[in-house]
Every structure is written in C-alpha cells, then in structure tokens.
Amino acid sequence: MSVKTSGRENWGSKVGFILAAAGSAIGLGNIWKFPYIAGENGGAAFIFIYLICIAVIGLPVLIAEVLLGRTTQRNPVGAFKALSNSPYWTAIGAMGVIAGFVILSFYGVVAGWSFGYIFEAIKGSFYEFEQPNSAADFFGSLTSNVAWIVGFLALFMCLTMFIVYSGVQKGIERGSKILMPLLLIILIILMIKGITLDGSEKGIAFILQPDWSLVSGESVLLALGHAFFTLSLGMGAMMTYGSYMSKKDSIPGASLQIVFLDTFIALIAGVAIFTAVFATGLDPAAGPGLIFQTLPVVFTKMPGGYIFSIMFFLLLTIAALTSSISLLEVVVAYFVDEKKWARKKAVIVFGTVTFLVGVPSALSFNLIADVKLFGLNFFDLADWLASNILLPVGGLFISVFVAWVWGFDKVLVELKRGAESLFDNYPWIITFWKIFIKYFSPVLIFLVFLHSIGVLDLIIDLFK
Ligand code: TRP
C-alpha cells in the first residue's frame, strides 16, 4: 500500500511509476515522429546517433528531473521554490508549466487525427485509395473540416481529462497499467505482421544498414532534440511524476527501465512501419505524412489490412493519451500544490483551457491557415516554440541546477536513497552521471538551442 506524505498522492507501486513514466515518454514522438525523421536522415545511421544521444543526454537528464521531483515532492514550480530562494529558478519551473499548455495544444491536434482515423479505419475509408496522393487528398479534406478536427481534439481532451480527473493512483497509474501492456501487445503483433510480409527485408536493411551520406550536422542536432522530446524532458513532466515516487525506490534503476522501454518501442515501431512501407514499395522518407498518408495506402495493400489499420490507429491514440495525461498533470499538480485547488477543479478548468489553446492549432489547417507569425502558422509555431525553445532551455537549466546550483553533496544523498546497493556495487555510475550532467548535457543542449534559433549556423559561417 502507498504511504501518504502530507496528504499528497503517491504511486501505489514502483511498476506503477515506471509504466506511467514510460507512458509519458512513449507517444507520438516514438510512433509518428521517430520513424519519419529516421527515414529522412539515413535510417540506421540516424538511429545509431540517436541511441548515443539517449545514453549521454537523455538518461542523465531524466535522472536529474525525477530526482528534483522526488526530493521536493512538488510540481516544477514548487520544486525549484523548495530548493532555492531565487525567483529566477522558480521561473524555470513556471516555464515548464507553460510548456505543458503549448505542447498539449499541438499534440492534442495530432492525437485527435489519430483518434479520428480509428473511425475511418473502422468505416473502411482507406480502401478508396491506391496511391499516397489520394490518401493525402483524403487527409487534406478531413483536416480542412473544422468540425472534424476540432471535434476530435475535444474528444481526445475529454479522455485525457477523464484519466487525470480520477487521480494519480486511480487514474494515471491504473490507466497506464491497462494501456501500456495493450500498446505493447498491439505493437508486437504489428511488427510480426510487418516482418512476415514479402519484401520486408528491405525495411529491415533500412533500419540496420547505415547510410552515412544522409547524415549531416543537422541530423545530429535533430537526434539530440528528439532524444529530449521522446523522454518528455525539459518541462517538468518527469519531475511531476517523480514527485509521486517513493524514496525507497531506485531512481537510476527506474530511469534506465523507462529509457529502455521508450527506445525499445521506438525501434519496434520503426521495424513495423518500415517493413510494411518497403514491402508495399512506397517511400520511407515521406515526412510527417508517413503515418497519415502513406500508411493508409500500405494497409489497403496488405492482407488483413482492415484489422491492422484499426489496430495501428488505436495504438497511436493510446500512445498519445498516456503522454497527454502527463502534460496535463504538470499543470494540475501546480494548481493543486501551489494554489491549493482541488484536483477535479484544476482538471476541468485547465483541460478546458488547453482545449481552447489547441483550437487555433487545429484551425491552422483550415480557417486560419494563412495567419502566420514569424512565417509559421499556429500549429507549427507551438511545435517550434516547445521543441526548439522551451524544452531545450528548460532542460539546460534543469541540468545546470542539479549539477551546479543545488549542491552536489546534497544531490548525491538524495540520489542514493533507494539505490544504496547499486551505488555500493557500481560506484562508477556516479562518476559517469556526474560528468554527463555537469558537462555534456549543458554544453550539448546549449548547442542544440543555438542551432534552433539560428545562431550556431551564423557562427559556423564565420569560420568558413
Ligand atoms: N514524450 C512524448 C512523445 O514522445 C511527448 C511528451 C509527453 C512530451 N510529455 C512531454 C514532450 C513533456 C516533452 C515534454 O510523444
């Protein structure tokens, strides 16, 4: 049974925490984004770089975030407030809460498409097209339909709110314990289906044989940015989930399992998708349209495609749902901890607010497609702002805080709680983590940030 500290909720078990956190990490990033960026950047070569980024930046920063949360038992704002007196650090926490809104607003739109596609799959709509072009037209006609796109955003947000409303143990943990195994089962079935298709070897080769000619400096930065996004780092989601964790459990151990699950799922999603795409003779580097425009065509061409198309979009929706609940939970935890709101009220108010913030993103595909700020529509702007500014800056300051500001002796005391035997047996783990979090993470994240705002390119040009 869980032990309650000062009336605040807790995870019921260590597995509950790992599944919930893996649920946050595993999302559209793994199933929608990872395969297409890998496809555009040389397949195996990109995957190799990505794995290094996960190990060198992803895992150390994940440990740092969970540690901040567990130590303080607070949301991102409360966590910084508890450990430093400076309003600047509290502002980093606040930036995380804001990032929660920004991400959920565009994330919910894509999740809504996925939700809507489950119904299209059931209706058998995909059977109408033979070519990605007609699938693209179909996608275009759905997304230009205001009622469809806003309606499914609303439905998806209702699902998210329903789970968060029910609480940490009864909602998030219970939901994750049901949804995550389901996700894994569906994905494994899809992978087996992909591998057994005629011509799937080309898809496997694409994932295993590196094509270094497609890898550029840009790909490395992309891999780094994605490592961050896929682990839900940089805005306090993992901090918030860590804040419900027991001090008896090992943070490095749990983090390693989360990273392993996230990477494993991205890779098998890659195998399932590329084997099917290659077997059908379509283009693997189809960009963001890979899932919504290329795959429906793949399904029409494979035996049993009807049932697999339903399973696929169900999978994608589940993955998105367990991530969106973690985004909403950050905002809710802030209002519950700091403003003493009741959880239910916070969920209803801020779930609705996020839906409203998401509406302009949804309308970027139709009514307000021409409204542009800095050359980007709302949807792209929200994505750009979150992925290129808020998350890297958040992640940078989180690493700097843990490595340089908090006091490393205190950090180690907290980190060792629940992980005593690990550190007694493998003391070098601390040395490695220390080097990564003190030097590698801040420097590399800073480079990604400079690149995303265009400064890095200017500097490189100067030296040319
Ligand atoms: N990690 C999720 C994915 O891969 C997205 C996500 C969920 C996220 N929560 C986050 C990204 C918090 C950044 C921050 O789809």
Tab-separated table of C-alpha atoms and ligand atoms in Angstrom:
chain	number	residue	atom	x	y	z
A	1	MET	CA	0.000	0.000	0.000
A	2	SER	CA	1.088	3.527	-0.542
A	3	VAL	CA	2.206	5.788	2.238
A	4	LYS	CA	0.728	9.256	2.087
A	5	THR	CA	3.003	12.184	2.782
A	6	SER	CA	1.197	15.299	3.947
A	7	GLY	CA	-1.961	14.274	2.148
A	8	ARG	CA	-0.258	14.346	-1.240
A	9	GLU	CA	-0.886	11.446	-3.583
A	10	ASN	CA	1.677	8.735	-4.348
A	11	TRP	CA	2.150	5.928	-6.834
A	12	GLY	CA	0.844	2.636	-5.493
A	13	SER	CA	3.934	0.751	-6.656
A	14	LYS	CA	7.258	1.081	-8.421
A	15	VAL	CA	5.868	-0.655	-11.507
A	16	GLY	CA	3.046	1.870	-11.485
A	17	PHE	CA	5.546	4.706	-11.656
A	18	ILE	CA	7.623	3.067	-14.378
A	19	LEU	CA	4.588	2.358	-16.550
A	20	ALA	CA	3.188	5.850	-16.095
A	21	ALA	CA	6.536	7.479	-16.873
A	22	ALA	CA	7.138	5.159	-19.823
A	23	GLY	CA	3.619	6.073	-20.931
A	24	SER	CA	4.585	9.729	-20.860
A	25	ALA	CA	7.763	9.055	-22.797
A	26	ILE	CA	6.196	6.725	-25.358
A	27	GLY	CA	3.946	8.819	-27.549
A	28	LEU	CA	3.512	10.406	-30.940
A	29	GLY	CA	7.254	11.055	-30.728
A	30	ASN	CA	8.011	7.341	-30.927
A	31	ILE	CA	5.448	6.189	-33.427
A	32	TRP	CA	4.811	9.218	-35.605
A	33	LYS	CA	7.953	11.364	-35.430
A	34	PHE	CA	10.823	8.940	-34.881
A	35	PRO	CA	10.167	6.747	-37.935
A	36	TYR	CA	9.914	9.693	-40.297
A	37	ILE	CA	12.933	11.583	-39.043
A	38	ALA	CA	14.913	8.351	-39.110
A	39	GLY	CA	13.601	7.800	-42.645
A	40	GLU	CA	14.723	11.237	-43.772
A	41	ASN	CA	18.129	11.047	-42.106
A	42	GLY	CA	19.608	7.802	-43.263
A	43	GLY	CA	17.806	5.136	-41.229
A	44	ALA	CA	20.324	3.094	-39.265
A	45	ALA	CA	22.945	5.856	-39.198
A	46	PHE	CA	20.489	8.231	-37.593
A	47	ILE	CA	19.298	5.570	-35.175
A	48	PHE	CA	22.882	4.977	-34.087
A	49	ILE	CA	23.422	8.662	-33.315
A	50	TYR	CA	20.064	8.839	-31.587
A	51	LEU	CA	20.983	5.945	-29.281
A	52	ILE	CA	24.162	7.742	-28.260
A	53	CYS	CA	22.172	10.907	-27.523
A	54	ILE	CA	19.736	8.933	-25.401
A	55	ALA	CA	22.584	7.465	-23.358
A	56	VAL	CA	24.673	10.620	-22.990
A	57	ILE	CA	21.936	13.230	-22.538
A	58	GLY	CA	18.571	11.541	-22.211
A	59	LEU	CA	19.242	9.184	-19.338
A	60	PRO	CA	21.309	11.621	-17.205
A	61	VAL	CA	18.753	14.432	-17.560
A	62	LEU	CA	15.881	12.049	-16.866
A	63	ILE	CA	17.579	11.010	-13.625
A	64	ALA	CA	18.059	14.684	-12.723
A	65	GLU	CA	14.411	15.529	-13.344
A	66	VAL	CA	12.995	12.606	-11.413
A	67	LEU	CA	15.410	13.399	-8.591
A	68	LEU	CA	14.247	17.012	-8.348
A	69	GLY	CA	10.650	15.875	-8.195
A	70	ARG	CA	11.126	13.092	-5.698
A	71	THR	CA	13.283	15.109	-3.342
A	72	THR	CA	10.851	18.001	-3.117
A	73	GLN	CA	7.581	16.084	-3.659
A	74	ARG	CA	6.383	19.071	-5.641
A	75	ASN	CA	5.397	20.265	-9.119
A	76	PRO	CA	8.141	22.035	-11.159
A	77	VAL	CA	7.467	25.488	-9.681
A	78	GLY	CA	7.262	24.175	-6.128
A	79	ALA	CA	10.370	22.043	-6.648
A	80	PHE	CA	12.584	24.993	-7.554
A	81	LYS	CA	10.979	27.093	-4.832
A	82	ALA	CA	11.759	24.435	-2.243
A	83	LEU	CA	15.432	24.222	-3.173
A	84	SER	CA	16.377	27.788	-3.996
A	85	ASN	CA	15.195	31.182	-2.903
A	86	SER	CA	15.637	32.729	-6.268
A	87	PRO	CA	12.617	33.788	-8.325
A	88	TYR	CA	14.692	33.087	-11.446
A	89	TRP	CA	14.756	29.381	-10.735
A	90	THR	CA	11.067	29.392	-9.919
A	91	ALA	CA	10.568	31.000	-13.330
A	92	ILE	CA	12.190	27.946	-14.944
A	93	GLY	CA	9.542	25.815	-13.242
A	94	ALA	CA	6.843	28.195	-14.442
A	95	MET	CA	8.204	27.928	-17.965
A	96	GLY	CA	7.661	24.180	-17.674
A	97	VAL	CA	4.014	24.652	-16.716
A	98	ILE	CA	3.551	26.984	-19.694
A	99	ALA	CA	5.312	24.483	-21.962
A	100	GLY	CA	2.714	21.956	-20.794
A	101	PHE	CA	-0.028	24.080	-22.359
A	102	VAL	CA	1.932	24.793	-25.507
A	103	ILE	CA	2.834	21.160	-26.177
A	104	LEU	CA	-0.593	19.805	-25.369
A	105	SER	CA	-2.182	22.312	-27.707
A	106	PHE	CA	-0.490	20.938	-30.843
A	107	TYR	CA	-0.029	17.427	-29.533
A	108	GLY	CA	-3.751	17.139	-28.901
A	109	VAL	CA	-4.467	18.072	-32.513
A	110	VAL	CA	-2.325	15.238	-33.916
A	111	ALA	CA	-3.719	12.877	-31.280
A	112	GLY	CA	-7.191	13.954	-32.419
A	113	TRP	CA	-6.351	12.975	-36.020
A	114	SER	CA	-5.235	9.607	-34.778
A	115	PHE	CA	-8.447	9.202	-32.809
A	116	GLY	CA	-10.485	10.202	-35.851
A	117	TYR	CA	-8.535	7.756	-38.027
A	118	ILE	CA	-9.644	4.864	-35.810
A	119	PHE	CA	-13.183	5.572	-37.018
A	120	GLU	CA	-12.057	5.998	-40.620
A	121	ALA	CA	-10.281	2.646	-40.352
A	122	ILE	CA	-13.430	1.032	-38.999
A	123	LYS	CA	-15.501	2.582	-41.784
A	124	GLY	CA	-13.020	1.144	-44.290
A	125	SER	CA	-12.325	4.587	-45.797
A	126	PHE	CA	-8.739	3.681	-46.644
A	127	TYR	CA	-9.906	1.211	-49.257
A	128	GLU	CA	-10.752	4.094	-51.502
A	129	PHE	CA	-7.158	4.894	-52.317
A	130	GLU	CA	-4.473	3.203	-54.245
A	131	GLN	CA	-1.826	5.896	-54.094
A	132	PRO	CA	-0.391	8.170	-51.391
A	133	ASN	CA	-1.735	11.122	-53.415
A	134	SER	CA	-5.317	10.143	-52.918
A	135	ALA	CA	-4.610	9.408	-49.255
A	136	ALA	CA	-3.064	12.861	-48.980
A	137	ASP	CA	-6.176	14.405	-50.505
A	138	PHE	CA	-8.300	12.483	-48.055
A	139	PHE	CA	-6.162	13.679	-45.152
A	140	GLY	CA	-6.431	17.208	-46.514
A	141	SER	CA	-10.193	17.011	-46.724
A	142	LEU	CA	-10.507	15.740	-43.154
A	143	THR	CA	-8.176	18.333	-41.671
A	144	SER	CA	-9.853	21.138	-43.561
A	145	ASN	CA	-13.124	20.105	-41.962
A	146	VAL	CA	-13.390	22.345	-38.890
A	147	ALA	CA	-15.952	20.186	-37.112
A	148	TRP	CA	-13.872	17.026	-37.602
A	149	ILE	CA	-10.571	18.445	-36.458
A	150	VAL	CA	-11.907	20.469	-33.514
A	151	GLY	CA	-14.346	17.723	-32.570
A	152	PHE	CA	-11.688	15.046	-32.282
A	153	LEU	CA	-9.378	17.420	-30.424
A	154	ALA	CA	-12.239	17.937	-27.950
A	155	LEU	CA	-12.915	14.205	-27.636
A	156	PHE	CA	-9.271	13.448	-27.111
A	157	MET	CA	-9.008	16.138	-24.443
A	158	CYS	CA	-12.060	14.664	-22.694
A	159	LEU	CA	-10.316	11.287	-22.499
A	160	THR	CA	-7.180	12.948	-21.131
A	161	MET	CA	-9.194	14.873	-18.557
A	162	PHE	CA	-11.140	11.811	-17.519
A	163	ILE	CA	-7.954	9.940	-16.578
A	164	VAL	CA	-6.255	12.846	-14.795
A	165	TYR	CA	-9.515	13.679	-13.010
A	166	SER	CA	-9.567	10.233	-11.418
A	167	GLY	CA	-6.288	10.899	-9.604
A	168	VAL	CA	-2.680	9.725	-9.548
A	169	GLN	CA	-3.327	6.143	-8.428
A	170	LYS	CA	-6.877	5.607	-9.577
A	171	GLY	CA	-6.493	7.472	-12.854
A	172	ILE	CA	-2.964	7.782	-14.201
A	173	GLU	CA	-1.496	4.662	-12.631
A	174	ARG	CA	-4.476	2.448	-13.285
A	175	GLY	CA	-4.836	3.771	-16.834
A	176	SER	CA	-1.142	3.176	-17.547
A	177	LYS	CA	-1.289	-0.349	-16.172
A	178	ILE	CA	-4.037	-1.187	-18.646
A	179	LEU	CA	-2.964	0.885	-21.637
A	180	MET	CA	0.787	0.211	-21.690
A	181	PRO	CA	0.581	-3.603	-21.909
A	182	LEU	CA	-2.144	-3.193	-24.539
A	183	LEU	CA	0.123	-0.884	-26.517
A	184	LEU	CA	2.983	-3.342	-26.347
A	185	ILE	CA	0.827	-6.256	-27.476
A	186	ILE	CA	-0.603	-4.366	-30.447
A	187	LEU	CA	2.825	-3.151	-31.493
A	188	ILE	CA	4.343	-6.624	-31.324
A	189	ILE	CA	1.507	-8.015	-33.446
A	190	LEU	CA	2.062	-5.242	-35.994
A	191	MET	CA	5.800	-5.873	-36.006
A	192	ILE	CA	5.335	-9.586	-36.633
A	193	LYS	CA	2.910	-8.759	-39.414
A	194	GLY	CA	5.449	-6.356	-40.941
A	195	ILE	CA	8.345	-8.802	-40.770
A	196	THR	CA	6.359	-11.583	-42.368
A	197	LEU	CA	5.314	-9.513	-45.392
A	198	ASP	CA	7.001	-10.287	-48.720
A	199	GLY	CA	9.792	-7.815	-49.311
A	200	SER	CA	10.132	-6.815	-45.669
A	201	GLU	CA	13.934	-7.445	-45.772
A	202	LYS	CA	14.416	-4.075	-47.427
A	203	GLY	CA	12.732	-2.421	-44.477
A	204	ILE	CA	14.919	-4.294	-42.004
A	205	ALA	CA	18.026	-3.440	-44.006
A	206	PHE	CA	16.988	0.203	-43.937
A	207	ILE	CA	16.960	0.112	-40.146
A	208	LEU	CA	20.125	-1.943	-39.750
A	209	GLN	CA	22.407	-0.734	-42.560
A	210	PRO	CA	23.591	2.809	-42.031
A	211	ASP	CA	23.637	5.243	-44.932
A	212	TRP	CA	26.067	7.836	-43.621
A	213	SER	CA	25.703	10.041	-46.678
A	214	LEU	CA	22.305	11.208	-45.430
A	215	VAL	CA	23.671	12.186	-42.025
A	216	SER	CA	24.583	15.832	-41.548
A	217	GLY	CA	25.389	18.040	-38.564
A	218	GLU	CA	21.729	18.895	-38.672
A	219	SER	CA	20.833	15.215	-38.178
A	220	VAL	CA	22.935	15.078	-35.035
A	221	LEU	CA	21.133	18.075	-33.576
A	222	LEU	CA	17.820	16.593	-34.618
A	223	ALA	CA	18.712	13.336	-32.855
A	224	LEU	CA	19.605	15.261	-29.737
A	225	GLY	CA	16.412	17.300	-29.788
A	226	HIS	CA	14.373	14.186	-30.359
A	227	ALA	CA	16.078	12.323	-27.506
A	228	PHE	CA	14.794	15.113	-25.324
A	229	PHE	CA	11.285	15.202	-26.696
A	230	THR	CA	10.782	11.471	-26.659
A	231	LEU	CA	11.740	11.191	-22.991
A	232	SER	CA	9.364	14.045	-22.080
A	233	LEU	CA	12.263	16.034	-20.666
A	234	GLY	CA	12.784	19.735	-20.172
A	235	MET	CA	9.429	20.872	-18.840
A	236	GLY	CA	8.944	19.061	-15.587
A	237	ALA	CA	6.686	16.202	-16.696
A	238	MET	CA	9.142	13.650	-15.340
A	239	MET	CA	9.708	15.885	-12.309
A	240	THR	CA	5.995	15.835	-11.560
A	241	TYR	CA	5.772	12.065	-11.988
A	242	GLY	CA	8.931	11.718	-9.869
A	243	SER	CA	7.247	13.745	-7.147
A	244	TYR	CA	4.810	10.880	-6.529
A	245	MET	CA	7.645	8.343	-6.278
A	246	SER	CA	8.663	6.568	-3.092
A	247	LYS	CA	12.074	7.299	-1.554
A	248	LYS	CA	12.507	3.565	-1.171
A	249	ASP	CA	12.824	3.039	-4.938
A	250	SER	CA	15.937	3.470	-7.022
A	251	ILE	CA	15.879	6.451	-9.381
A	252	PRO	CA	18.708	5.277	-11.669
A	253	GLY	CA	17.127	1.835	-11.889
A	254	ALA	CA	13.654	3.152	-12.706
A	255	SER	CA	15.049	5.705	-15.176
A	256	LEU	CA	17.008	3.050	-17.011
A	257	GLN	CA	13.859	0.969	-17.384
A	258	ILE	CA	11.896	3.959	-18.699
A	259	VAL	CA	14.604	4.776	-21.239
A	260	PHE	CA	14.819	1.148	-22.266
A	261	LEU	CA	11.048	0.870	-22.803
A	262	ASP	CA	10.899	4.122	-24.748
A	263	THR	CA	13.783	3.162	-27.041
A	264	PHE	CA	12.517	-0.368	-27.496
A	265	ILE	CA	9.080	0.874	-28.550
A	266	ALA	CA	10.535	3.436	-30.977
A	267	LEU	CA	12.653	0.729	-32.586
A	268	ILE	CA	9.889	-1.822	-32.941
A	269	ALA	CA	7.561	0.877	-34.246
A	270	GLY	CA	10.289	1.618	-36.795
A	271	VAL	CA	10.506	-2.063	-37.756
A	272	ALA	CA	6.710	-2.431	-38.011
A	273	ILE	CA	6.367	0.690	-40.152
A	274	PHE	CA	9.392	0.357	-42.447
A	275	THR	CA	8.888	-3.330	-43.195
A	276	ALA	CA	5.313	-2.558	-44.230
A	277	VAL	CA	6.247	0.564	-46.218
A	278	PHE	CA	9.090	-1.167	-48.104
A	279	ALA	CA	7.051	-4.286	-48.708
A	280	THR	CA	4.442	-2.111	-50.414
A	281	GLY	CA	7.098	-0.295	-52.422
A	282	LEU	CA	6.355	3.150	-51.003
A	283	ASP	CA	8.711	5.943	-49.972
A	284	PRO	CA	10.139	5.675	-46.433
A	285	ALA	CA	11.176	9.329	-46.291
A	286	ALA	CA	7.657	10.630	-46.659
A	287	GLY	CA	7.971	13.122	-43.788
A	288	PRO	CA	5.193	13.902	-41.336
A	289	GLY	CA	2.687	12.397	-43.778
A	290	LEU	CA	4.235	8.944	-43.370
A	291	ILE	CA	1.635	7.862	-40.811
A	292	PHE	CA	-1.491	9.618	-42.035
A	293	GLN	CA	-0.915	9.461	-45.778
A	294	THR	CA	1.486	6.647	-46.599
A	295	LEU	CA	0.397	4.041	-44.072
A	296	PRO	CA	-3.296	4.006	-45.029
A	297	VAL	CA	-2.198	3.054	-48.539
A	298	VAL	CA	0.065	0.370	-47.084
A	299	PHE	CA	-2.919	-1.063	-45.205
A	300	THR	CA	-5.065	-1.272	-48.313
A	301	LYS	CA	-2.369	-3.319	-49.982
A	302	MET	CA	-1.603	-5.813	-47.248
A	303	PRO	CA	-3.635	-8.914	-46.481
A	304	GLY	CA	-5.749	-8.295	-43.384
A	305	GLY	CA	-5.069	-4.565	-43.727
A	306	TYR	CA	-8.514	-3.674	-42.433
A	307	ILE	CA	-7.928	-5.063	-38.977
A	308	PHE	CA	-4.306	-3.915	-38.857
A	309	SER	CA	-5.296	-0.358	-39.741
A	310	ILE	CA	-7.720	-0.257	-36.808
A	311	MET	CA	-5.065	-1.681	-34.503
A	312	PHE	CA	-2.473	0.788	-35.688
A	313	PHE	CA	-4.513	3.919	-35.054
A	314	LEU	CA	-5.705	2.526	-31.751
A	315	LEU	CA	-2.049	2.050	-30.835
A	316	LEU	CA	-1.161	5.579	-31.865
A	317	THR	CA	-4.062	7.034	-29.897
A	318	ILE	CA	-3.153	5.072	-26.762
A	319	ALA	CA	0.454	6.207	-27.034
A	320	ALA	CA	-0.657	9.826	-27.368
A	321	LEU	CA	-3.112	9.525	-24.488
A	322	THR	CA	-0.609	8.281	-21.902
A	323	SER	CA	1.640	11.198	-22.911
A	324	SER	CA	-1.023	13.868	-22.857
A	325	ILE	CA	-2.091	12.889	-19.351
A	326	SER	CA	1.447	13.632	-18.153
A	327	LEU	CA	1.327	17.034	-19.801
A	328	LEU	CA	-1.980	17.913	-18.162
A	329	GLU	CA	-0.762	16.518	-14.843
A	330	VAL	CA	2.074	19.070	-14.725
A	331	VAL	CA	-0.408	21.927	-14.910
A	332	VAL	CA	-2.821	20.276	-12.490
A	333	ALA	CA	-0.084	19.470	-9.938
A	334	TYR	CA	0.960	23.095	-9.977
A	335	PHE	CA	-2.534	24.339	-9.140
A	336	VAL	CA	-3.081	21.598	-6.566
A	337	ASP	CA	0.261	22.106	-4.749
A	338	GLU	CA	0.753	25.827	-5.032
A	339	LYS	CA	-2.745	27.254	-5.289
A	340	LYS	CA	-4.430	24.590	-3.131
A	341	TRP	CA	-7.058	23.861	-5.771
A	342	ALA	CA	-8.986	20.610	-5.687
A	343	ARG	CA	-7.656	18.213	-8.349
A	344	LYS	CA	-11.056	17.898	-10.021
A	345	LYS	CA	-11.497	21.624	-10.377
A	346	ALA	CA	-7.956	22.043	-11.734
A	347	VAL	CA	-8.559	19.295	-14.315
A	348	ILE	CA	-11.826	20.748	-15.551
A	349	VAL	CA	-10.554	24.313	-15.727
A	350	PHE	CA	-7.164	23.612	-17.294
A	351	GLY	CA	-8.296	20.761	-19.500
A	352	THR	CA	-10.776	23.214	-20.995
A	353	VAL	CA	-8.163	25.946	-21.245
A	354	THR	CA	-5.762	23.634	-23.080
A	355	PHE	CA	-8.503	22.616	-25.445
A	356	LEU	CA	-9.091	26.300	-26.180
A	357	VAL	CA	-5.370	26.894	-26.684
A	358	GLY	CA	-5.401	23.922	-29.069
A	359	VAL	CA	-8.216	25.325	-31.204
A	360	PRO	CA	-6.012	27.835	-33.108
A	361	SER	CA	-3.588	24.961	-33.814
A	362	ALA	CA	-6.456	22.904	-35.195
A	363	LEU	CA	-7.718	25.835	-37.248
A	364	SER	CA	-4.224	26.290	-38.740
A	365	PHE	CA	-5.202	23.505	-41.107
A	366	ASN	CA	-8.251	25.282	-42.403
A	367	LEU	CA	-9.789	28.619	-41.379
A	368	ILE	CA	-6.648	30.421	-40.294
A	369	ALA	CA	-4.093	28.612	-42.448
A	370	ASP	CA	-2.892	31.971	-43.711
A	371	VAL	CA	-2.412	33.585	-40.336
A	372	LYS	CA	1.326	33.455	-39.793
A	373	LEU	CA	3.635	34.660	-37.063
A	374	PHE	CA	7.358	34.569	-37.926
A	375	GLY	CA	6.341	32.705	-41.081
A	376	LEU	CA	4.719	29.863	-39.141
A	377	ASN	CA	1.078	29.046	-38.578
A	378	PHE	CA	-0.138	28.466	-35.005
A	379	PHE	CA	0.380	24.733	-35.088
A	380	ASP	CA	3.948	24.965	-36.369
A	381	LEU	CA	4.658	27.851	-34.051
A	382	ALA	CA	3.524	25.900	-30.976
A	383	ASP	CA	5.613	22.899	-32.063
A	384	TRP	CA	8.633	25.086	-32.830
A	385	LEU	CA	8.349	27.062	-29.612
A	386	ALA	CA	8.100	23.946	-27.482
A	387	SER	CA	10.617	21.701	-29.230
A	388	ASN	CA	13.240	24.321	-30.054
A	389	ILE	CA	12.958	26.876	-27.287
A	390	LEU	CA	11.036	25.855	-24.176
A	391	LEU	CA	12.259	22.252	-23.851
A	392	PRO	CA	15.976	22.856	-24.564
A	393	VAL	CA	16.068	25.930	-22.327
A	394	GLY	CA	14.181	24.072	-19.601
A	395	GLY	CA	16.457	21.047	-19.913
A	396	LEU	CA	19.565	23.200	-19.891
A	397	PHE	CA	18.593	24.942	-16.668
A	398	ILE	CA	17.427	21.726	-15.023
A	399	SER	CA	20.851	20.161	-15.630
A	400	VAL	CA	22.672	23.294	-14.521
A	401	PHE	CA	20.575	23.485	-11.380
A	402	VAL	CA	21.160	19.881	-10.380
A	403	ALA	CA	24.828	19.856	-11.369
A	404	TRP	CA	25.969	23.267	-10.177
A	405	VAL	CA	23.433	25.073	-8.004
A	406	TRP	CA	21.682	22.646	-5.707
A	407	GLY	CA	24.939	21.402	-4.096
A	408	PHE	CA	26.336	18.146	-5.370
A	409	ASP	CA	26.719	16.576	-1.925
A	410	LYS	CA	23.020	17.009	-1.285
A	411	VAL	CA	22.239	15.726	-4.757
A	412	LEU	CA	24.169	12.533	-4.088
A	413	VAL	CA	22.484	11.932	-0.741
A	414	GLU	CA	19.082	12.099	-2.421
A	415	LEU	CA	20.157	10.059	-5.412
A	416	LYS	CA	21.444	7.269	-3.188
A	417	ARG	CA	18.118	6.862	-1.405
A	418	GLY	CA	16.631	3.622	-2.619
A	419	ALA	CA	19.722	2.896	-4.731
A	420	GLU	CA	22.202	2.045	-1.957
A	421	SER	CA	23.188	-1.375	-3.212
A	422	LEU	CA	23.526	-0.136	-6.791
A	423	PHE	CA	25.995	2.535	-5.772
A	424	ASP	CA	27.895	0.230	-3.397
A	425	ASN	CA	28.376	-2.286	-6.171
A	426	TYR	CA	28.915	0.092	-9.068
A	427	PRO	CA	30.352	3.352	-7.726
A	428	TRP	CA	31.488	4.352	-11.240
A	429	ILE	CA	27.848	5.024	-12.157
A	430	ILE	CA	28.024	8.188	-10.071
A	431	THR	CA	31.240	9.309	-11.730
A	432	PHE	CA	29.706	8.902	-15.159
A	433	TRP	CA	26.462	10.590	-14.271
A	434	LYS	CA	28.386	13.481	-12.722
A	435	ILE	CA	30.454	14.030	-15.869
A	436	PHE	CA	27.412	13.797	-18.124
A	437	ILE	CA	25.171	16.071	-16.124
A	438	LYS	CA	27.860	18.642	-15.343
A	439	TYR	CA	29.494	18.967	-18.733
A	440	PHE	CA	27.957	17.004	-21.594
A	441	SER	CA	24.302	17.859	-21.052
A	442	PRO	CA	24.596	21.623	-20.606
A	443	VAL	CA	27.057	22.062	-23.470
A	444	LEU	CA	25.248	19.832	-25.947
A	445	ILE	CA	21.800	21.162	-25.115
A	446	PHE	CA	23.125	24.688	-25.481
A	447	LEU	CA	24.435	23.845	-28.961
A	448	VAL	CA	21.050	22.467	-29.980
A	449	PHE	CA	19.429	25.614	-28.707
A	450	LEU	CA	21.866	27.885	-30.586
A	451	HIS	CA	21.205	25.892	-33.699
A	452	SER	CA	17.446	26.088	-33.381
A	453	ILE	CA	17.492	29.845	-33.068
A	454	GLY	CA	19.925	30.059	-35.998
A	455	VAL	CA	22.927	31.384	-34.053
A	456	LEU	CA	25.031	28.260	-34.418
A	457	ASP	CA	24.795	28.452	-38.178
A	458	LEU	CA	25.930	32.075	-38.111
A	459	ILE	CA	28.947	31.132	-36.004
A	460	ILE	CA	29.830	28.244	-38.314
A	461	ASP	CA	29.571	30.554	-41.319
A	462	LEU	CA	32.020	32.937	-39.665
A	463	PHE	CA	34.672	30.223	-39.600
A	464	LYS	CA	34.124	29.130	-43.164
B	1	TRP	N1	7.411	12.074	-24.977
B	1	TRP	C1	6.188	12.236	-25.689
B	1	TRP	C2	6.329	11.639	-27.065
B	1	TRP	O1	7.340	11.079	-27.390
B	1	TRP	C3	5.764	13.654	-25.786
B	1	TRP	C4	5.675	14.306	-24.461
B	1	TRP	C5	4.915	13.969	-23.430
B	1	TRP	C6	6.442	15.322	-24.014
B	1	TRP	N2	5.148	14.767	-22.359
B	1	TRP	C7	6.096	15.594	-22.704
B	1	TRP	C8	7.430	16.014	-24.617
B	1	TRP	C9	6.722	16.541	-21.989
B	1	TRP	C10	8.063	16.965	-23.890
B	1	TRP	C11	7.728	17.232	-22.597
B	1	TRP	O2	5.424	11.696	-27.833
